[in-house]
Amino acid sequence: MKLIIAVIQDKDSGRLSSALVENGFRATKLASTGGFLKAGNTTFLIGVDDDRVEDVLTIIKANCKAREKLVSPVSSFGGNVESYIPYPVEVQVGGATVFILPIEQFAQF
Ligand code: 2BA
């Protein structure tokens, strides 16, 4: 058995939830925050038998889109606090960042 941890964009989470349930997978959704953008995203925990990992990855791929986001970090012009100016930078976020971990033991009581 494996634990699939998938960090995806909030906009895709409803669609992904529905697709997982429709295909017989169980999942837990957590509200999370990206360290770089400091914006909300969604983390799915999906426990799945080894032989169905690829099916889950296919569903994630089909339901999570990459999008461009504008970030406004600060840049220094001259080295003092007053001269820090924001300038927007475009980054591509997603479709999904996925970790696949072995499960040592699974129990439900
Ligand atoms: P964030 O950390 O908010 O990152 C959003 C997007 O910003 C990233 O998209 C990437 O395009 C860019 N980015 C992140 N860190 C960067 C850096 N140090 N320099 C330049 N650009 C950077 P994704 O790679 O698609 O990641 C989307 C979200 O997935 C991340 O949101 C984070 O919540 C999660 N994530 C990505 N890689 C991770 C990792 N290795 N471990 C844990 N979470 C991760």
PDB file of C-alpha atoms and ligand atoms in Angstrom:
ATOM      1  CA  MET A   1       0.000   0.000   0.000  1.00  0.00           C
ATOM      2  CA  LYS A   2       1.129   3.571  -0.688  1.00  0.00           C
ATOM      3  CA  LEU A   3       0.281   7.014   0.621  1.00  0.00           C
ATOM      4  CA  ILE A   4       0.016   9.572  -2.163  1.00  0.00           C
ATOM      5  CA  ILE A   5       0.417  13.157  -1.002  1.00  0.00           C
ATOM      6  CA  ALA A   6      -0.597  15.623  -3.706  1.00  0.00           C
ATOM      7  CA  VAL A   7      -0.305  19.399  -3.391  1.00  0.00           C
ATOM      8  CA  ILE A   8      -2.639  21.008  -5.902  1.00  0.00           C
ATOM      9  CA  GLN A   9      -4.294  24.362  -6.547  1.00  0.00           C
ATOM     10  CA  ASP A  10      -7.517  25.160  -4.706  1.00  0.00           C
ATOM     11  CA  LYS A  11      -9.310  25.692  -8.055  1.00  0.00           C
ATOM     12  CA  ASP A  12      -8.785  22.030  -8.980  1.00  0.00           C
ATOM     13  CA  SER A  13      -9.669  20.472  -5.635  1.00  0.00           C
ATOM     14  CA  GLY A  14     -13.436  20.048  -6.127  1.00  0.00           C
ATOM     15  CA  ARG A  15     -12.957  18.382  -9.494  1.00  0.00           C
ATOM     16  CA  LEU A  16     -10.216  16.102  -8.213  1.00  0.00           C
ATOM     17  CA  SER A  17     -12.257  15.075  -5.145  1.00  0.00           C
ATOM     18  CA  SER A  18     -15.210  14.135  -7.323  1.00  0.00           C
ATOM     19  CA  ALA A  19     -13.056  12.196  -9.791  1.00  0.00           C
ATOM     20  CA  LEU A  20     -11.373  10.224  -6.989  1.00  0.00           C
ATOM     21  CA  VAL A  21     -14.670   9.313  -5.344  1.00  0.00           C
ATOM     22  CA  GLU A  22     -16.252   8.385  -8.700  1.00  0.00           C
ATOM     23  CA  ASN A  23     -13.352   5.981  -9.310  1.00  0.00           C
ATOM     24  CA  GLY A  24     -13.610   4.368  -5.893  1.00  0.00           C
ATOM     25  CA  PHE A  25     -10.654   6.032  -4.144  1.00  0.00           C
ATOM     26  CA  ARG A  26     -10.699   7.399  -0.631  1.00  0.00           C
ATOM     27  CA  ALA A  27      -9.033  10.709   0.049  1.00  0.00           C
ATOM     28  CA  THR A  28      -8.581  13.346   2.726  1.00  0.00           C
ATOM     29  CA  LYS A  29      -8.296  17.011   1.791  1.00  0.00           C
ATOM     30  CA  LEU A  30      -6.225  19.389   3.890  1.00  0.00           C
ATOM     31  CA  ALA A  31      -6.072  23.170   3.569  1.00  0.00           C
ATOM     32  CA  SER A  32      -2.409  24.075   3.082  1.00  0.00           C
ATOM     33  CA  THR A  33      -0.242  27.076   2.244  1.00  0.00           C
ATOM     34  CA  GLY A  34       2.637  27.204  -0.252  1.00  0.00           C
ATOM     35  CA  GLY A  35       5.927  28.305   1.278  1.00  0.00           C
ATOM     36  CA  PHE A  36       6.914  30.412  -1.749  1.00  0.00           C
ATOM     37  CA  LEU A  37       3.692  32.180  -2.759  1.00  0.00           C
ATOM     38  CA  LYS A  38       2.275  32.059   0.783  1.00  0.00           C
ATOM     39  CA  ALA A  39      -1.083  31.439  -0.878  1.00  0.00           C
ATOM     40  CA  GLY A  40      -3.615  28.745  -0.080  1.00  0.00           C
ATOM     41  CA  ASN A  41      -3.423  25.416  -1.823  1.00  0.00           C
ATOM     42  CA  THR A  42      -4.913  21.983  -1.144  1.00  0.00           C
ATOM     43  CA  THR A  43      -3.122  18.838  -0.036  1.00  0.00           C
ATOM     44  CA  PHE A  44      -4.706  15.448  -0.698  1.00  0.00           C
ATOM     45  CA  LEU A  45      -3.830  12.331   1.288  1.00  0.00           C
ATOM     46  CA  ILE A  46      -4.775   9.257  -0.697  1.00  0.00           C
ATOM     47  CA  GLY A  47      -4.192   5.746   0.671  1.00  0.00           C
ATOM     48  CA  VAL A  48      -4.157   3.241  -2.173  1.00  0.00           C
ATOM     49  CA  ASP A  49      -3.120  -0.330  -3.021  1.00  0.00           C
ATOM     50  CA  ASP A  50       0.146  -0.572  -4.968  1.00  0.00           C
ATOM     51  CA  ASP A  51      -1.542  -1.756  -8.150  1.00  0.00           C
ATOM     52  CA  ARG A  52      -3.791   1.337  -8.270  1.00  0.00           C
ATOM     53  CA  VAL A  53      -1.134   4.033  -7.800  1.00  0.00           C
ATOM     54  CA  GLU A  54      -0.895   4.655 -11.552  1.00  0.00           C
ATOM     55  CA  ASP A  55      -4.691   5.054 -11.786  1.00  0.00           C
ATOM     56  CA  VAL A  56      -4.586   7.760  -9.115  1.00  0.00           C
ATOM     57  CA  LEU A  57      -1.719   9.558 -10.866  1.00  0.00           C
ATOM     58  CA  THR A  58      -3.688   9.504 -14.126  1.00  0.00           C
ATOM     59  CA  ILE A  59      -6.700  11.046 -12.376  1.00  0.00           C
ATOM     60  CA  ILE A  60      -4.537  13.737 -10.767  1.00  0.00           C
ATOM     61  CA  LYS A  61      -2.940  14.558 -14.135  1.00  0.00           C
ATOM     62  CA  ALA A  62      -6.326  14.792 -15.820  1.00  0.00           C
ATOM     63  CA  ASN A  63      -7.829  17.119 -13.220  1.00  0.00           C
ATOM     64  CA  CYS A  64      -5.025  19.491 -12.211  1.00  0.00           C
ATOM     65  CA  LYS A  65      -3.957  22.295 -14.535  1.00  0.00           C
ATOM     66  CA  ALA A  66      -0.738  24.315 -14.513  1.00  0.00           C
ATOM     67  CA  ARG A  67      -1.382  28.057 -14.221  1.00  0.00           C
ATOM     68  CA  GLU A  68       0.712  31.214 -14.322  1.00  0.00           C
ATOM     69  CA  LYS A  69       0.702  33.298 -11.137  1.00  0.00           C
ATOM     70  CA  LEU A  70       2.151  36.730 -10.554  1.00  0.00           C
ATOM     71  CA  VAL A  71       4.274  37.094  -7.435  1.00  0.00           C
ATOM     72  CA  SER A  72       5.485  40.398  -6.035  1.00  0.00           C
ATOM     73  CA  PRO A  73       8.759  39.824  -4.216  1.00  0.00           C
ATOM     74  CA  VAL A  74      10.824  42.885  -3.225  1.00  0.00           C
ATOM     75  CA  SER A  75      14.014  44.057  -4.876  1.00  0.00           C
ATOM     76  CA  SER A  76      16.670  46.334  -3.435  1.00  0.00           C
ATOM     77  CA  PHE A  77      17.734  49.513  -5.257  1.00  0.00           C
ATOM     78  CA  GLY A  78      20.433  51.116  -3.146  1.00  0.00           C
ATOM     79  CA  GLY A  79      20.376  48.968  -0.040  1.00  0.00           C
ATOM     80  CA  ASN A  80      18.042  50.800   2.372  1.00  0.00           C
ATOM     81  CA  VAL A  81      14.492  49.959   3.366  1.00  0.00           C
ATOM     82  CA  GLU A  82      12.909  52.911   1.488  1.00  0.00           C
ATOM     83  CA  SER A  83      14.460  51.774  -1.786  1.00  0.00           C
ATOM     84  CA  TYR A  84      12.885  48.285  -1.764  1.00  0.00           C
ATOM     85  CA  ILE A  85      10.442  48.209  -4.679  1.00  0.00           C
ATOM     86  CA  PRO A  86       7.986  45.470  -5.538  1.00  0.00           C
ATOM     87  CA  TYR A  87       8.087  44.040  -9.065  1.00  0.00           C
ATOM     88  CA  PRO A  88       5.875  41.231 -10.300  1.00  0.00           C
ATOM     89  CA  VAL A  89       7.413  37.949 -11.398  1.00  0.00           C
ATOM     90  CA  GLU A  90       5.470  35.232 -13.202  1.00  0.00           C
ATOM     91  CA  VAL A  91       5.777  31.654 -11.935  1.00  0.00           C
ATOM     92  CA  GLN A  92       4.105  28.512 -13.198  1.00  0.00           C
ATOM     93  CA  VAL A  93       2.214  26.675 -10.458  1.00  0.00           C
ATOM     94  CA  GLY A  94       1.141  23.059 -10.675  1.00  0.00           C
ATOM     95  CA  GLY A  95      -0.643  21.045 -12.010  1.00  0.00           C
ATOM     96  CA  ALA A  96       0.344  18.929  -8.984  1.00  0.00           C
ATOM     97  CA  THR A  97       3.316  18.173  -6.746  1.00  0.00           C
ATOM     98  CA  VAL A  98       3.065  14.517  -5.791  1.00  0.00           C
ATOM     99  CA  PHE A  99       4.902  12.406  -3.211  1.00  0.00           C
ATOM    100  CA  ILE A 100       4.440   8.619  -3.064  1.00  0.00           C
ATOM    101  CA  LEU A 101       5.348   6.970   0.240  1.00  0.00           C
ATOM    102  CA  PRO A 102       5.275   3.338   1.342  1.00  0.00           C
ATOM    103  CA  ILE A 103       2.818   2.607   4.137  1.00  0.00           C
ATOM    104  CA  GLU A 104       4.242   0.389   6.860  1.00  0.00           C
ATOM    105  CA  GLN A 105       0.889  -0.376   8.433  1.00  0.00           C
ATOM    106  CA  PHE A 106      -2.717   0.658   7.821  1.00  0.00           C
ATOM    107  CA  ALA A 107      -5.450   0.317  10.420  1.00  0.00           C
ATOM    108  CA  GLN A 108      -9.026   1.474  10.833  1.00  0.00           C
ATOM    109  CA  PHE A 109     -10.864   0.960  14.118  1.00  0.00           C
TER     110      PHE A 109
HETATM  111  P1  2BA B   1       4.584  27.412  -3.376  1.00  0.00           P
HETATM  112  O1  2BA B   1       5.704  27.071  -2.452  1.00  0.00           O
HETATM  113  O2  2BA B   1       3.768  28.601  -3.018  1.00  0.00           O
HETATM  114  O3  2BA B   1       5.218  27.577  -4.828  1.00  0.00           O
HETATM  115  C1  2BA B   1       4.435  28.048  -5.907  1.00  0.00           C
HETATM  116  C2  2BA B   1       5.243  28.057  -7.184  1.00  0.00           C
HETATM  117  O4  2BA B   1       6.319  29.000  -7.048  1.00  0.00           O
HETATM  118  C3  2BA B   1       5.918  26.716  -7.490  1.00  0.00           C
HETATM  119  O5  2BA B   1       5.011  25.885  -8.197  1.00  0.00           O
HETATM  120  C4  2BA B   1       7.115  27.144  -8.322  1.00  0.00           C
HETATM  121  O6  2BA B   1       6.748  27.400  -9.672  1.00  0.00           O
HETATM  122  C5  2BA B   1       7.486  28.490  -7.705  1.00  0.00           C
HETATM  123  N1  2BA B   1       8.531  28.359  -6.702  1.00  0.00           N
HETATM  124  C6  2BA B   1       8.477  27.723  -5.515  1.00  0.00           C
HETATM  125  N2  2BA B   1       9.629  27.858  -4.836  1.00  0.00           N
HETATM  126  C7  2BA B   1      10.435  28.605  -5.609  1.00  0.00           C
HETATM  127  C8  2BA B   1      11.758  29.115  -5.473  1.00  0.00           C
HETATM  128  N3  2BA B   1      12.496  28.864  -4.388  1.00  0.00           N
HETATM  129  N4  2BA B   1      12.261  29.871  -6.484  1.00  0.00           N
HETATM  130  C9  2BA B   1      11.532  30.139  -7.589  1.00  0.00           C
HETATM  131  N5  2BA B   1      10.266  29.701  -7.780  1.00  0.00           N
HETATM  132  C10 2BA B   1       9.728  28.942  -6.814  1.00  0.00           C
HETATM  133  P2  2BA B   1       5.031  24.312  -7.970  1.00  0.00           P
HETATM  134  O7  2BA B   1       6.448  23.805  -8.070  1.00  0.00           O
HETATM  135  O8  2BA B   1       4.018  23.731  -8.890  1.00  0.00           O
HETATM  136  O9  2BA B   1       4.577  24.073  -6.464  1.00  0.00           O
HETATM  137  C11 2BA B   1       3.230  24.287  -6.029  1.00  0.00           C
HETATM  138  C12 2BA B   1       3.129  24.074  -4.546  1.00  0.00           C
HETATM  139  O10 2BA B   1       3.476  22.704  -4.253  1.00  0.00           O
HETATM  140  C13 2BA B   1       4.101  24.897  -3.707  1.00  0.00           C
HETATM  141  O11 2BA B   1       3.579  26.183  -3.471  1.00  0.00           O
HETATM  142  C14 2BA B   1       4.196  24.068  -2.433  1.00  0.00           C
HETATM  143  O12 2BA B   1       3.062  24.269  -1.605  1.00  0.00           O
HETATM  144  C15 2BA B   1       4.136  22.646  -2.977  1.00  0.00           C
HETATM  145  N6  2BA B   1       5.486  22.108  -3.209  1.00  0.00           N
HETATM  146  C16 2BA B   1       6.214  22.177  -4.336  1.00  0.00           C
HETATM  147  N7  2BA B   1       7.382  21.535  -4.185  1.00  0.00           N
HETATM  148  C17 2BA B   1       7.398  21.057  -2.941  1.00  0.00           C
HETATM  149  C18 2BA B   1       8.350  20.292  -2.186  1.00  0.00           C
HETATM  150  N8  2BA B   1       9.527  19.890  -2.696  1.00  0.00           N
HETATM  151  N9  2BA B   1       8.039  19.976  -0.905  1.00  0.00           N
HETATM  152  C19 2BA B   1       6.864  20.365  -0.373  1.00  0.00           C
HETATM  153  N10 2BA B   1       5.911  21.073  -1.030  1.00  0.00           N
HETATM  154  C20 2BA B   1       6.184  21.414  -2.302  1.00  0.00           C
END
